[in-house]
Short mmCIF file of C-alpha atoms in Angstrom, two decimals:
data_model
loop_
_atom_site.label_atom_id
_atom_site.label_comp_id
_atom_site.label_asym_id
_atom_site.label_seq_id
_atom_site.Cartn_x
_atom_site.Cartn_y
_atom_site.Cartn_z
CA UNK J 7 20.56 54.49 -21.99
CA UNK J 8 21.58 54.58 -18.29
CA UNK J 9 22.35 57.86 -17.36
CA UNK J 10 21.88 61.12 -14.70
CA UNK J 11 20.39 64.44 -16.33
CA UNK J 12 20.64 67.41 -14.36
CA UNK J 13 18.81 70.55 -15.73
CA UNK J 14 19.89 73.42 -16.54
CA UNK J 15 23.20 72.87 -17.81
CA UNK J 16 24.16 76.74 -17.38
CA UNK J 17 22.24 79.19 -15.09
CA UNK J 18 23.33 82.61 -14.35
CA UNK J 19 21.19 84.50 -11.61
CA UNK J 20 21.23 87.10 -8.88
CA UNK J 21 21.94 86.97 -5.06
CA UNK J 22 18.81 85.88 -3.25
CA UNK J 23 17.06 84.84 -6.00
CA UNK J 24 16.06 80.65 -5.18
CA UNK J 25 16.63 78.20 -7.41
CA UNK J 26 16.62 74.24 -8.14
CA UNK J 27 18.88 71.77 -10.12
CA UNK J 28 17.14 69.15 -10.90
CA UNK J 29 18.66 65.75 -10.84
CA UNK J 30 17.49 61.97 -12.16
CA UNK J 31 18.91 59.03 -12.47
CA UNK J 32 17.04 55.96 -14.57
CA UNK J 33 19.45 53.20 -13.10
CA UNK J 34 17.36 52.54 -9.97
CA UNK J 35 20.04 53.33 -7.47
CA UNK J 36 19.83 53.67 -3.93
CA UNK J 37 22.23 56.07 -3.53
CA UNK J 38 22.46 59.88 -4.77
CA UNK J 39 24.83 62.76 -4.19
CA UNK J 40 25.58 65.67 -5.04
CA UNK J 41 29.10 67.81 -5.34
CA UNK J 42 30.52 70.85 -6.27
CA UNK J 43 33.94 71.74 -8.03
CA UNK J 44 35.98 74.61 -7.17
CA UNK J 45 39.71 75.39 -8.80
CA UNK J 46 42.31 73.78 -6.44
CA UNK J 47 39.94 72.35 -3.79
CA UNK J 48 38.27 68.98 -6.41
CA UNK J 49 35.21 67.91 -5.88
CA UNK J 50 33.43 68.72 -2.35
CA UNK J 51 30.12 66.84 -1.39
CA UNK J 52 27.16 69.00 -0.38
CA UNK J 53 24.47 66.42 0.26
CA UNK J 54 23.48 62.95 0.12
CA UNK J 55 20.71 60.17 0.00
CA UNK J 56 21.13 56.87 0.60
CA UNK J 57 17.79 55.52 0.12
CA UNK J 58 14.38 57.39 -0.57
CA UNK J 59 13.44 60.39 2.30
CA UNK J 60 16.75 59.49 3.64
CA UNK J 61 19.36 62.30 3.25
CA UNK J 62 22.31 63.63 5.02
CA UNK J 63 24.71 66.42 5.31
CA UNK J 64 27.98 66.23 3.21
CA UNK J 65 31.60 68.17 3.92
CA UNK J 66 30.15 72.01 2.51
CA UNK J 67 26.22 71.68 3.12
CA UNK J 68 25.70 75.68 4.33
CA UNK J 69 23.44 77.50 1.65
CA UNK J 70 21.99 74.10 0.22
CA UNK J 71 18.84 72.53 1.14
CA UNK J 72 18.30 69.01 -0.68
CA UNK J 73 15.20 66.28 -0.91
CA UNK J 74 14.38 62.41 -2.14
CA UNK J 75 10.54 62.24 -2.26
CA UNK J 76 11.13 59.57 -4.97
CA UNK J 77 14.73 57.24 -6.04
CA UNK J 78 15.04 59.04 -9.09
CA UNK J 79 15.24 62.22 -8.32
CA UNK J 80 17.03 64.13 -5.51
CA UNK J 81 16.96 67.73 -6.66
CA UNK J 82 19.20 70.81 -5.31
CA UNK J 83 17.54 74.19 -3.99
CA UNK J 84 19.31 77.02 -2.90
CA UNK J 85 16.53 79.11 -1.14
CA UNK J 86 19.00 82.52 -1.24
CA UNK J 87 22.32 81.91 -3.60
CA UNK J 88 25.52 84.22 -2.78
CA UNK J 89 28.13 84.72 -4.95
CA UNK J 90 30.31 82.07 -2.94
CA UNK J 91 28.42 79.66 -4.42
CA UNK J 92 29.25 80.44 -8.20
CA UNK J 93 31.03 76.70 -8.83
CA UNK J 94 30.38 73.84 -11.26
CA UNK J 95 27.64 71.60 -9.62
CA UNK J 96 27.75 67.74 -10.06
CA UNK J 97 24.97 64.85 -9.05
CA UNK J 98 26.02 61.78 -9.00
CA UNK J 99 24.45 57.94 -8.40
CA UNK J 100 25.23 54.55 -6.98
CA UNK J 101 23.49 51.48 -6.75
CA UNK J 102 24.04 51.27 -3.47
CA UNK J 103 26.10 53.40 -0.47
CA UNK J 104 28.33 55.67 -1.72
CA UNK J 105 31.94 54.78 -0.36
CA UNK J 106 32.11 50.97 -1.79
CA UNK J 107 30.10 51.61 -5.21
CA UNK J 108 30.87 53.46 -8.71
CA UNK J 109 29.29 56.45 -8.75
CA UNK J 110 27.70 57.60 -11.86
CA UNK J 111 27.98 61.53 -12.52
CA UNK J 112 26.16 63.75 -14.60
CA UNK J 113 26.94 66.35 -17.21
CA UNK J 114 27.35 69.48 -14.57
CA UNK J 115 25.43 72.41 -13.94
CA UNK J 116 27.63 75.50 -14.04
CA UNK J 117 25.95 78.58 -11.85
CA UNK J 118 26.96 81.72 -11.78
CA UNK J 119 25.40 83.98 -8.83
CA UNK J 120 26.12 87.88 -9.64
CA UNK Z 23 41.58 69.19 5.84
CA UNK Z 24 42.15 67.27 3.42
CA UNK Z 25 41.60 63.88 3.29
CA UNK Z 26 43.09 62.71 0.32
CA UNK Z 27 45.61 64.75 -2.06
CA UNK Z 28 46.93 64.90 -5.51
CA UNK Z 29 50.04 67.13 -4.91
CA UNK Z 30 50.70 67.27 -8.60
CA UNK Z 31 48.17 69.54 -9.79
CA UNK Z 32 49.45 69.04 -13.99
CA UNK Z 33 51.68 66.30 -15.40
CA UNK Z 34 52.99 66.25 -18.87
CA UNK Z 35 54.34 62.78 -20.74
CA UNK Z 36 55.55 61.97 -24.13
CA UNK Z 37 52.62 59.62 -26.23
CA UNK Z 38 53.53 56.20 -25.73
CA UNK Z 39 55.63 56.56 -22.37
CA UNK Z 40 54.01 55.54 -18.71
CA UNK Z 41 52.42 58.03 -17.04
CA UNK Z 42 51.85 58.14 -13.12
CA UNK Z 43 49.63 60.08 -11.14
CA UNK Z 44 49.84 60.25 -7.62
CA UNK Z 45 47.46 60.28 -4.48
CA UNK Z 46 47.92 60.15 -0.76
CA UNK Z 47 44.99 59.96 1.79
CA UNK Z 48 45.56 60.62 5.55
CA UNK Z 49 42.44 58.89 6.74
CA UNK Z 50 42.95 55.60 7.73
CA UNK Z 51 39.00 54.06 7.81
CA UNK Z 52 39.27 54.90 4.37
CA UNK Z 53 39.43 51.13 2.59
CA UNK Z 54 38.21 51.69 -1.09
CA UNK Z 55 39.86 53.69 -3.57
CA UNK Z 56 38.97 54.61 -7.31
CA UNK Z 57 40.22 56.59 -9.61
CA UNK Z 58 37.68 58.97 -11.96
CA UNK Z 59 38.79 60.47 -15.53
CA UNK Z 60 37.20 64.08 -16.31
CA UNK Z 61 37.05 65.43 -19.66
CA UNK Z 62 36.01 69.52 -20.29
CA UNK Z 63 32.05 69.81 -20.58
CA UNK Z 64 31.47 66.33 -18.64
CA UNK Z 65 30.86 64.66 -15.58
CA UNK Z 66 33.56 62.62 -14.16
CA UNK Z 67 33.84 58.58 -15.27
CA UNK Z 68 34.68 55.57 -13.20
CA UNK Z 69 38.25 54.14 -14.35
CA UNK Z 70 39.39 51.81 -11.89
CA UNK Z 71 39.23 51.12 -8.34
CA UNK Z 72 40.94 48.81 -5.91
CA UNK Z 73 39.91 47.75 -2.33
CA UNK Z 74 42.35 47.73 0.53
CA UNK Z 75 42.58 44.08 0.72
CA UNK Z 76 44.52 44.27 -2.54
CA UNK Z 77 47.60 46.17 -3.23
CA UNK Z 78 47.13 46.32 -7.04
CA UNK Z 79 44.49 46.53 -9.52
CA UNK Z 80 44.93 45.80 -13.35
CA UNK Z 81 42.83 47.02 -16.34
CA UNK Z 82 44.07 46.70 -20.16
CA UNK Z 83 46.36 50.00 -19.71
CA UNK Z 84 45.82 51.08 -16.48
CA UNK Z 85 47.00 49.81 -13.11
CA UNK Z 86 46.39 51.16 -9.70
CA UNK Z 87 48.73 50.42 -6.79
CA UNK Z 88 47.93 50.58 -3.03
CA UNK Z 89 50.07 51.01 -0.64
CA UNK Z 90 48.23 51.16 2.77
CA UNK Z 91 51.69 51.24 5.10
CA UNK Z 92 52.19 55.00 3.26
CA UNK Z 93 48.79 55.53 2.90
CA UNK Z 94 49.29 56.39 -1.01
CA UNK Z 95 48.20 55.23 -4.27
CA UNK Z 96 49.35 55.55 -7.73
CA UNK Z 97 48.05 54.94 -11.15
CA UNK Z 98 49.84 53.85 -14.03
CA UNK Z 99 48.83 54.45 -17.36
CA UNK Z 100 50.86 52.26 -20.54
CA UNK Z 101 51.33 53.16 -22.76
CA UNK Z 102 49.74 56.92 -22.97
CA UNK Z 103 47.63 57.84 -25.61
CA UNK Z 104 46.46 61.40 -26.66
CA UNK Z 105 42.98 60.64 -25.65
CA UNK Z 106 43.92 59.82 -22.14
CA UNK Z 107 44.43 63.59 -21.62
CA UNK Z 108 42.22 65.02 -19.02
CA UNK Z 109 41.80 65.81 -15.14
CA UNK Z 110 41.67 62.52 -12.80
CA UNK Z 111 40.90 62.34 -9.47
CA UNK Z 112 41.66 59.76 -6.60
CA UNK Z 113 38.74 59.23 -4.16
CA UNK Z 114 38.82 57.36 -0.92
CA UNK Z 115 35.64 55.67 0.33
CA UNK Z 116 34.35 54.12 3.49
CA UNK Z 117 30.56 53.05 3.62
CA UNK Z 118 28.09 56.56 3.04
CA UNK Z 119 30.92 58.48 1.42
CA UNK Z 120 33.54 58.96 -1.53
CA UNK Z 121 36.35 61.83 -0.90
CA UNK Z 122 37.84 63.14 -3.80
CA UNK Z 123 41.68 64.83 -4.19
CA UNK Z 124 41.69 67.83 -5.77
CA UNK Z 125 42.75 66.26 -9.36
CA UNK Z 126 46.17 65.93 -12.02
CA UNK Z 127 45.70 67.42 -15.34
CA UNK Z 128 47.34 65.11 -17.56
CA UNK Z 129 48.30 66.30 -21.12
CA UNK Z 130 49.92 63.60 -23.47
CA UNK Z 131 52.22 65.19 -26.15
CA UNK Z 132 52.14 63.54 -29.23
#
């Protein structure tokens, strides 16, 4: 089944304590993403990849350090969380560059940062 | 700033009746829109899109209308059904990037 898994579903941790999100895609795309959602403000990209060890800044990037060492995977650290970024946490593929493609999202990752 | 917004945050409609949700983008390099459906507990879905060549984009009960003069675009659901209830987004694209409105909750009453 095509799809994007992101792992964990639910984390709940402590200021400065690092963690990753892990994100894959089996679709082969190109193009990977990733987004947070906040009440009132949507969805907000934080990163992106357009092709493998190719990634770029998105509109909120500050706190967020992303990489694409292979296509299927572009996981999400956050080397010292704050409690600003408590949010619901979305990755998301394309086959090819984001703007003119279909993006494929996964599940969510809800983290809570006390 | 932002780019494109959904100044209807929740819209209620009958079952059956059309419902219309509403989007207006202030970017104009923007020239690819789609629309995503959300449910609780899952990552958003494609629905429809519509390039800005086109001013309107059919799909069994959903239609999505450009127009690029008012920078705005709509989309029409007929009729409603209880299981299109849920948060949609407009996004606006332009080659590396999607930008996404802040979303309509739509409730259908039955």
């Amino acid at each position: 089944e095509a799809q994007v898994t992101q792992n964990p579903r639910y984390l709940i941790t402590v200021t400065g304590k690092k963690l990753t999100v892990t994100c894959s895609q089996n679709m082969n795309h190109e193009y990977m993403s990733w987004y947070r959602q906040d009440p009132g403000l949507g969805l907000r990209q934080i990163y992106y990849s357009m092709n493998v060890e190719v990634t770029d800044k998105g509109d909120v990037p500050e706190g967020y350090k992303v990489s694409r060492k292979e296509k299927r995977n572009f996981p999400l650290i956050l080397e010292s969380p704050s409690p600003n970024q408590t949010s619901l946490y979305f990755c998301a593929s394309s086959l090819f560059q984001g703007g003119y493609n279909e993006q494929f999202f996964g599940p969510g990752t809800r983290l809570t940062v006390l | 700033d932002q780019q494109v917004k959904q100044n209807s945050p929740s819209l209620s409609v009958q079952e059956g009746r059309i419902s219309i949700l509403n989007c207006d983008y202030t970017n104009s390099m923007f020239d690819y829109f789609l629309w995503y459906k959300k449910y609780p507990a899952e990552g958003p879905t494609f629905l429809i899109s519509i390039s800005s060549i086109k001013d309107k984009n059919e799909d069994g009960r959903f239609t999505v209308f450009l127009n690029k003069s008012a920078k705005h675009l709509s989309l029409h659901i007929v009729p409603s059904q209880p299981g299109d209830s849920a948060v949609y987004f407009c996004a606006a694209g332009g080659n590396e990037k999607l930008t996404f409105g802040t979303g309509t909750r739509l409730t259908i009453i039955p």
